[in-house]
Amino acid sequence: MNNENHPLLRELNAQQRAAITVPPGPVLVLAGPGSGKTRVLTHRVAWLLSMELVPPWQVLAVTFTNKAAREMRKRLDGMLERTASRGLSIGTFHATCARILRREAEWAGLDSDYVIFDSADQLSAMKLVVKELGLDDKRYRPRALLGAVSRAKNELLLPADYPVHTYYDEIVARVYRRYQEMLRENSALDFDDLLVEPVRLFRATPEVLEKYRQRFRYILVDEFQDTNMAQYTLLRQLSQEHRSLYVVADEDQSIYSWRGADTRNIHRLREDYPELQEFLLEENYRSTQVILNGAQAIIAHNLERTPKSLFTRRPGGLPIALHEAYDEEEEADFVAREVQALQRANYTPGDVAVMYRTNAQSRALEEAFVHANIPYRLIGGTRFYSRKEVKDVLAFLRLAQNPDDNVSFLRVVNLPARGIGARTLAKVAAQAEAQQSSRYRAAMALVAQGTLSRRTRNALQVFTELVTAWHEAREQLPVVQLLDRIIADTGYESYLRDNTDVGESRWENILALRAVTAEAPELLLRDFLTDVALVADVDELDERVEAVTLLTLHSAKGLEYPVVFITGLEDGMLPHSRSLDDSLQAVAEERRLLYVGMTRAKERLYLSYAFLRHWYGNTEPSLPSRFLADLPPEVLGQPSKPKRSVQGANHWSAPRWGQALQRQPERRPAVQQRFHRGQHVSHRRFGEGAVQDSQIEGGEELVTVLFFDNRVGVKQFLAGLAPLEPFSKH
DNA sequence: AAGGATTGCTTTTTT
DNA sequence: AGCAATCCTT
């Protein structure tokens, strides 16, 4: 079996080969960043399928994001015989569990048409609970309660088992019980339920567990350090008999403990599987030595970790650039200007990622990029599926699927306004309570009773009849047609398009949602809604797009870029202030977060912090992150004397790294000059203007334009990239 | 019941 | 600063 010449083992180092060819059994691969973890996992699957004659349908590979799952499948498709990768189960924990629960709904005591509540839905539900139990929402904040409930679920505690030490615990236990009831009344599961319910199902029903043990005889898990108790228990349930569990982990990259992830699962694994075989992957294929040294210096300060000796065969490298900016605006300008300089040095915008701790930090960067005309792509933030208008339309669709979903019902019952206000809804709630049914059924009952005023009665009747009609149509119509019908029936388009720019862009979001539904015409509404609930924003990351990527450090896990900027390295921002008044472990996790960010960089790494930072609307001076003190001076480059920028006024102007910026290999061919002084041009965003100057610089044509709109003024563009055209009248 | 004004609160991080 | 919940007016 140790066939050194096997095609699957080509171009792999000895550590990787050993990890890939180990006989089935419990295996833990401990690996540093950039060590080809995912590659090893993928090759392991291919190895199992080709050498062990394992049938693909017995293999389950669990990844952290849908994107990782897609990439893994793509790679396997390329490596294996066409038919071999079919039947293979690859997916996230949540997606895998969602599928199991659909199939075994009856055994699990669930409605197979269940909907998935995202965090906004959870919050709505929790608010209803707090109201219903007559609690003061100032004292018992729905968010905090939700956190407590989530923690309990991740620990696999039922409401009855919730440990009560204080009066507050007592309330949490009550709230938890009622919240759970409410979810089930709505045929809903939240994210935690997706993990917890299979565990309970397998505990309660050995024959179902046995079925899945047979089904998933070979289980592989990526990013194992980020599993929580429920996930670990699930893995143990499935694998404790056949014991073919293969996990890949890096405790230094554990950044989700706030979500219940627990690196102690690595130790539990050693205890629960004494025959566990361990492998190390220490060679880094991603970063230069300098970047790796910097990252190592940061992470070495954490206690309670197994020191690793990471090495790379890419010696030297450019120094890590450390930049102090005056404020966040200047910091963003610095990033934008460096990106432009990088472009002149043959980097493309797609080579660059800008990372930060909190989503709110993206705003200044976006503005700077718009200003500098650099294409960018924002990951996270107000995520597409959580935008109000998108959630509204999804709520209609969810009602079509499951009219008893009270949360969706309450969200859209009066949207667009159809005269169903708080008083009416209170009556509906009372009726629902009385007849122990959903709001939808209660509303129908009230309409039938005829005790309401004519106007209210009409409004309610119109709405419930629409829902009923959609519900009946859902099986006949493809999702896209159902969506069109809903929009037509509710007049949602004219509600959104109120002749403002905001209204237009909201409508565009709906059109984008519609395009998603049109892509998969045969998809059932139920499965469409599941997919939508479980996509992450990183999943949408498309490498083909030539744009700078803006993302949080958390979303950056598992990705790599030639150039990485990490911004906002200030005390309170990167060790986030919330972690500072927390425990030591919380600060250690912040440190790991920086480590994860730094190790995303292949060639160049920029670290920056601002002297002033806007915080809750006011501006406050800040100190450089305490982590920066741990960087050895030799990894930090000495910037050359800053050249005066054109404006010149700003004494904080960014240093340039001059020569060092040149990307070693190929240079771009010289470009033809397209614009000349005095020429009339038009720009997609800024309108019309006149060229003041144009010259070739660093293989790019740099055009200076005075726009006729004096709010815009003078701007400079790279002719090759900017949406700038010679103006012609027609 | 709807829409506008005011207050007060919030931000980690995401499947 | 931005947003959601609440209050206030019509």
PDB file of N, CA, C and O in Angstrom, chain A residues 447-482:
ATOM      1  N   VAL A 447     -61.694  35.488  10.856  1.00  0.00           N
ATOM      2  CA  VAL A 447     -62.412  35.924   9.652  1.00  0.00           C
ATOM      3  C   VAL A 447     -63.747  35.198   9.563  1.00  0.00           C
ATOM      4  O   VAL A 447     -64.784  35.806   9.290  1.00  0.00           O
ATOM      5  N   ALA A 448     -63.714  33.900   9.843  1.00  0.00           N
ATOM      6  CA  ALA A 448     -64.934  33.102   9.755  1.00  0.00           C
ATOM      7  C   ALA A 448     -65.953  33.521  10.814  1.00  0.00           C
ATOM      8  O   ALA A 448     -67.154  33.549  10.559  1.00  0.00           O
ATOM      9  N   GLN A 449     -65.482  33.867  11.996  1.00  0.00           N
ATOM     10  CA  GLN A 449     -66.384  34.264  13.095  1.00  0.00           C
ATOM     11  C   GLN A 449     -67.185  35.513  12.785  1.00  0.00           C
ATOM     12  O   GLN A 449     -68.311  35.658  13.221  1.00  0.00           O
ATOM     13  N   GLY A 450     -66.547  36.426  12.081  1.00  0.00           N
ATOM     14  CA  GLY A 450     -67.230  37.666  11.745  1.00  0.00           C
ATOM     15  C   GLY A 450     -67.388  38.632  12.906  1.00  0.00           C
ATOM     16  O   GLY A 450     -68.317  39.426  12.930  1.00  0.00           O
ATOM     17  N   THR A 451     -66.490  38.558  13.884  1.00  0.00           N
ATOM     18  CA  THR A 451     -66.594  39.493  15.007  1.00  0.00           C
ATOM     19  C   THR A 451     -65.766  40.753  14.785  1.00  0.00           C
ATOM     20  O   THR A 451     -65.804  41.675  15.595  1.00  0.00           O
ATOM     21  N   LEU A 452     -65.016  40.772  13.692  1.00  0.00           N
ATOM     22  CA  LEU A 452     -64.156  41.913  13.440  1.00  0.00           C
ATOM     23  C   LEU A 452     -64.887  42.982  12.630  1.00  0.00           C
ATOM     24  O   LEU A 452     -65.902  42.702  12.003  1.00  0.00           O
ATOM     25  N   SER A 453     -64.337  44.177  12.654  1.00  0.00           N
ATOM     26  CA  SER A 453     -64.897  45.220  11.792  1.00  0.00           C
ATOM     27  C   SER A 453     -64.693  44.801  10.336  1.00  0.00           C
ATOM     28  O   SER A 453     -63.796  44.030  10.018  1.00  0.00           O
ATOM     29  N   ARG A 454     -65.566  45.329   9.473  1.00  0.00           N
ATOM     30  CA  ARG A 454     -65.517  44.910   8.091  1.00  0.00           C
ATOM     31  C   ARG A 454     -64.126  45.115   7.485  1.00  0.00           C
ATOM     32  O   ARG A 454     -63.601  44.256   6.799  1.00  0.00           O
ATOM     33  N   ARG A 455     -63.549  46.297   7.798  1.00  0.00           N
ATOM     34  CA  ARG A 455     -62.270  46.627   7.181  1.00  0.00           C
ATOM     35  C   ARG A 455     -61.155  45.653   7.607  1.00  0.00           C
ATOM     36  O   ARG A 455     -60.427  45.115   6.785  1.00  0.00           O
ATOM     37  N   THR A 456     -61.077  45.441   8.903  1.00  0.00           N
ATOM     38  CA  THR A 456     -60.058  44.546   9.428  1.00  0.00           C
ATOM     39  C   THR A 456     -60.273  43.134   8.900  1.00  0.00           C
ATOM     40  O   THR A 456     -59.329  42.447   8.498  1.00  0.00           O
ATOM     41  N   ARG A 457     -61.545  42.745   8.911  1.00  0.00           N
ATOM     42  CA  ARG A 457     -61.879  41.401   8.478  1.00  0.00           C
ATOM     43  C   ARG A 457     -61.430  41.198   7.032  1.00  0.00           C
ATOM     44  O   ARG A 457     -60.805  40.193   6.687  1.00  0.00           O
ATOM     45  N   ASN A 458     -61.738  42.188   6.189  1.00  0.00           N
ATOM     46  CA  ASN A 458     -61.335  42.104   4.797  1.00  0.00           C
ATOM     47  C   ASN A 458     -59.832  41.967   4.649  1.00  0.00           C
ATOM     48  O   ASN A 458     -59.344  41.122   3.904  1.00  0.00           O
ATOM     49  N   ALA A 459     -59.125  42.829   5.367  1.00  0.00           N
ATOM     50  CA  ALA A 459     -57.666  42.829   5.248  1.00  0.00           C
ATOM     51  C   ALA A 459     -57.093  41.466   5.629  1.00  0.00           C
ATOM     52  O   ALA A 459     -56.271  40.901   4.914  1.00  0.00           O
ATOM     53  N   LEU A 460     -57.569  40.929   6.747  1.00  0.00           N
ATOM     54  CA  LEU A 460     -57.086  39.630   7.205  1.00  0.00           C
ATOM     55  C   LEU A 460     -57.440  38.534   6.212  1.00  0.00           C
ATOM     56  O   LEU A 460     -56.645  37.643   5.920  1.00  0.00           O
ATOM     57  N   GLN A 461     -58.664  38.636   5.680  1.00  0.00           N
ATOM     58  CA  GLN A 461     -59.113  37.602   4.757  1.00  0.00           C
ATOM     59  C   GLN A 461     -58.256  37.598   3.494  1.00  0.00           C
ATOM     60  O   GLN A 461     -57.824  36.542   3.023  1.00  0.00           O
ATOM     61  N   VAL A 462     -57.998  38.799   2.979  1.00  0.00           N
ATOM     62  CA  VAL A 462     -57.168  38.901   1.786  1.00  0.00           C
ATOM     63  C   VAL A 462     -55.823  38.224   2.043  1.00  0.00           C
ATOM     64  O   VAL A 462     -55.347  37.411   1.244  1.00  0.00           O
ATOM     65  N   PHE A 463     -55.230  38.536   3.177  1.00  0.00           N
ATOM     66  CA  PHE A 463     -53.900  38.008   3.443  1.00  0.00           C
ATOM     67  C   PHE A 463     -53.910  36.481   3.604  1.00  0.00           C
ATOM     68  O   PHE A 463     -53.108  35.773   2.999  1.00  0.00           O
ATOM     69  N   THR A 464     -54.820  35.979   4.422  1.00  0.00           N
ATOM     70  CA  THR A 464     -54.816  34.526   4.648  1.00  0.00           C
ATOM     71  C   THR A 464     -55.133  33.774   3.358  1.00  0.00           C
ATOM     72  O   THR A 464     -54.578  32.706   3.111  1.00  0.00           O
ATOM     73  N   GLU A 465     -55.991  34.367   2.538  1.00  0.00           N
ATOM     74  CA  GLU A 465     -56.298  33.663   1.285  1.00  0.00           C
ATOM     75  C   GLU A 465     -55.095  33.631   0.353  1.00  0.00           C
ATOM     76  O   GLU A 465     -54.876  32.649  -0.358  1.00  0.00           O
ATOM     77  N   LEU A 466     -54.323  34.712   0.374  1.00  0.00           N
ATOM     78  CA  LEU A 466     -53.096  34.706  -0.420  1.00  0.00           C
ATOM     79  C   LEU A 466     -52.171  33.591   0.050  1.00  0.00           C
ATOM     80  O   LEU A 466     -51.671  32.801  -0.754  1.00  0.00           O
ATOM     81  N   VAL A 467     -51.978  33.530   1.364  1.00  0.00           N
ATOM     82  CA  VAL A 467     -51.075  32.514   1.902  1.00  0.00           C
ATOM     83  C   VAL A 467     -51.558  31.120   1.529  1.00  0.00           C
ATOM     84  O   VAL A 467     -50.785  30.264   1.083  1.00  0.00           O
ATOM     85  N   THR A 468     -52.864  30.907   1.663  1.00  0.00           N
ATOM     86  CA  THR A 468     -53.407  29.599   1.327  1.00  0.00           C
ATOM     87  C   THR A 468     -53.148  29.272  -0.141  1.00  0.00           C
ATOM     88  O   THR A 468     -52.740  28.154  -0.487  1.00  0.00           O
ATOM     89  N   ALA A 469     -53.379  30.253  -0.981  1.00  0.00           N
ATOM     90  CA  ALA A 469     -53.189  30.027  -2.412  1.00  0.00           C
ATOM     91  C   ALA A 469     -51.728  29.711  -2.734  1.00  0.00           C
ATOM     92  O   ALA A 469     -51.429  28.806  -3.510  1.00  0.00           O
ATOM     93  N   TRP A 470     -50.813  30.456  -2.105  1.00  0.00           N
ATOM     94  CA  TRP A 470     -49.381  30.176  -2.353  1.00  0.00           C
ATOM     95  C   TRP A 470     -49.021  28.788  -1.863  1.00  0.00           C
ATOM     96  O   TRP A 470     -48.291  28.060  -2.510  1.00  0.00           O
ATOM     97  N   HIS A 471     -49.557  28.455  -0.703  1.00  0.00           N
ATOM     98  CA  HIS A 471     -49.252  27.155  -0.126  1.00  0.00           C
ATOM     99  C   HIS A 471     -49.690  26.035  -1.070  1.00  0.00           C
ATOM    100  O   HIS A 471     -48.984  25.048  -1.264  1.00  0.00           O
ATOM    101  N   GLU A 472     -50.858  26.240  -1.673  1.00  0.00           N
ATOM    102  CA  GLU A 472     -51.340  25.205  -2.590  1.00  0.00           C
ATOM    103  C   GLU A 472     -50.545  25.200  -3.892  1.00  0.00           C
ATOM    104  O   GLU A 472     -50.374  24.154  -4.519  1.00  0.00           O
ATOM    105  N   ALA A 473     -50.065  26.370  -4.283  1.00  0.00           N
ATOM    106  CA  ALA A 473     -49.358  26.456  -5.569  1.00  0.00           C
ATOM    107  C   ALA A 473     -47.910  25.986  -5.465  1.00  0.00           C
ATOM    108  O   ALA A 473     -47.262  25.724  -6.463  1.00  0.00           O
ATOM    109  N   ARG A 474     -47.413  25.859  -4.240  1.00  0.00           N
ATOM    110  CA  ARG A 474     -45.959  25.684  -4.073  1.00  0.00           C
ATOM    111  C   ARG A 474     -45.449  24.405  -4.730  1.00  0.00           C
ATOM    112  O   ARG A 474     -44.321  24.332  -5.186  1.00  0.00           O
ATOM    113  N   GLU A 475     -46.296  23.365  -4.785  1.00  0.00           N
ATOM    114  CA  GLU A 475     -45.840  22.108  -5.378  1.00  0.00           C
ATOM    115  C   GLU A 475     -45.864  22.166  -6.909  1.00  0.00           C
ATOM    116  O   GLU A 475     -45.084  21.504  -7.568  1.00  0.00           O
ATOM    117  N   GLN A 476     -46.815  22.949  -7.443  1.00  0.00           N
ATOM    118  CA  GLN A 476     -46.974  22.988  -8.893  1.00  0.00           C
ATOM    119  C   GLN A 476     -45.965  23.910  -9.571  1.00  0.00           C
ATOM    120  O   GLN A 476     -45.502  23.649 -10.658  1.00  0.00           O
ATOM    121  N   LEU A 477     -45.665  25.026  -8.908  1.00  0.00           N
ATOM    122  CA  LEU A 477     -44.853  26.051  -9.561  1.00  0.00           C
ATOM    123  C   LEU A 477     -43.383  25.923  -9.191  1.00  0.00           C
ATOM    124  O   LEU A 477     -43.065  25.625  -8.050  1.00  0.00           O
ATOM    125  N   PRO A 478     -42.491  26.160 -10.178  1.00  0.00           N
ATOM    126  CA  PRO A 478     -41.089  26.331  -9.806  1.00  0.00           C
ATOM    127  C   PRO A 478     -40.954  27.544  -8.887  1.00  0.00           C
ATOM    128  O   PRO A 478     -41.779  28.464  -8.948  1.00  0.00           O
ATOM    129  N   VAL A 479     -39.923  27.539  -8.067  1.00  0.00           N
ATOM    130  CA  VAL A 479     -39.783  28.594  -7.066  1.00  0.00           C
ATOM    131  C   VAL A 479     -39.832  29.982  -7.699  1.00  0.00           C
ATOM    132  O   VAL A 479     -40.467  30.906  -7.173  1.00  0.00           O
ATOM    133  N   VAL A 480     -39.178  30.121  -8.863  1.00  0.00           N
ATOM    134  CA  VAL A 480     -39.113  31.447  -9.467  1.00  0.00           C
ATOM    135  C   VAL A 480     -40.507  31.957  -9.837  1.00  0.00           C
ATOM    136  O   VAL A 480     -40.823  33.139  -9.659  1.00  0.00           O
ATOM    137  N   GLN A 481     -41.367  31.056 -10.284  1.00  0.00           N
ATOM    138  CA  GLN A 481     -42.716  31.501 -10.649  1.00  0.00           C
ATOM    139  C   GLN A 481     -43.549  31.827  -9.416  1.00  0.00           C
ATOM    140  O   GLN A 481     -44.354  32.758  -9.424  1.00  0.00           O
ATOM    141  N   LEU A 482     -43.333  31.029  -8.388  1.00  0.00           N
ATOM    142  CA  LEU A 482     -44.024  31.317  -7.135  1.00  0.00           C
ATOM    143  C   LEU A 482     -43.609  32.697  -6.623  1.00  0.00           C
ATOM    144  O   LEU A 482     -44.443  33.503  -6.183  1.00  0.00           O
TER     145      LEU A 482
END
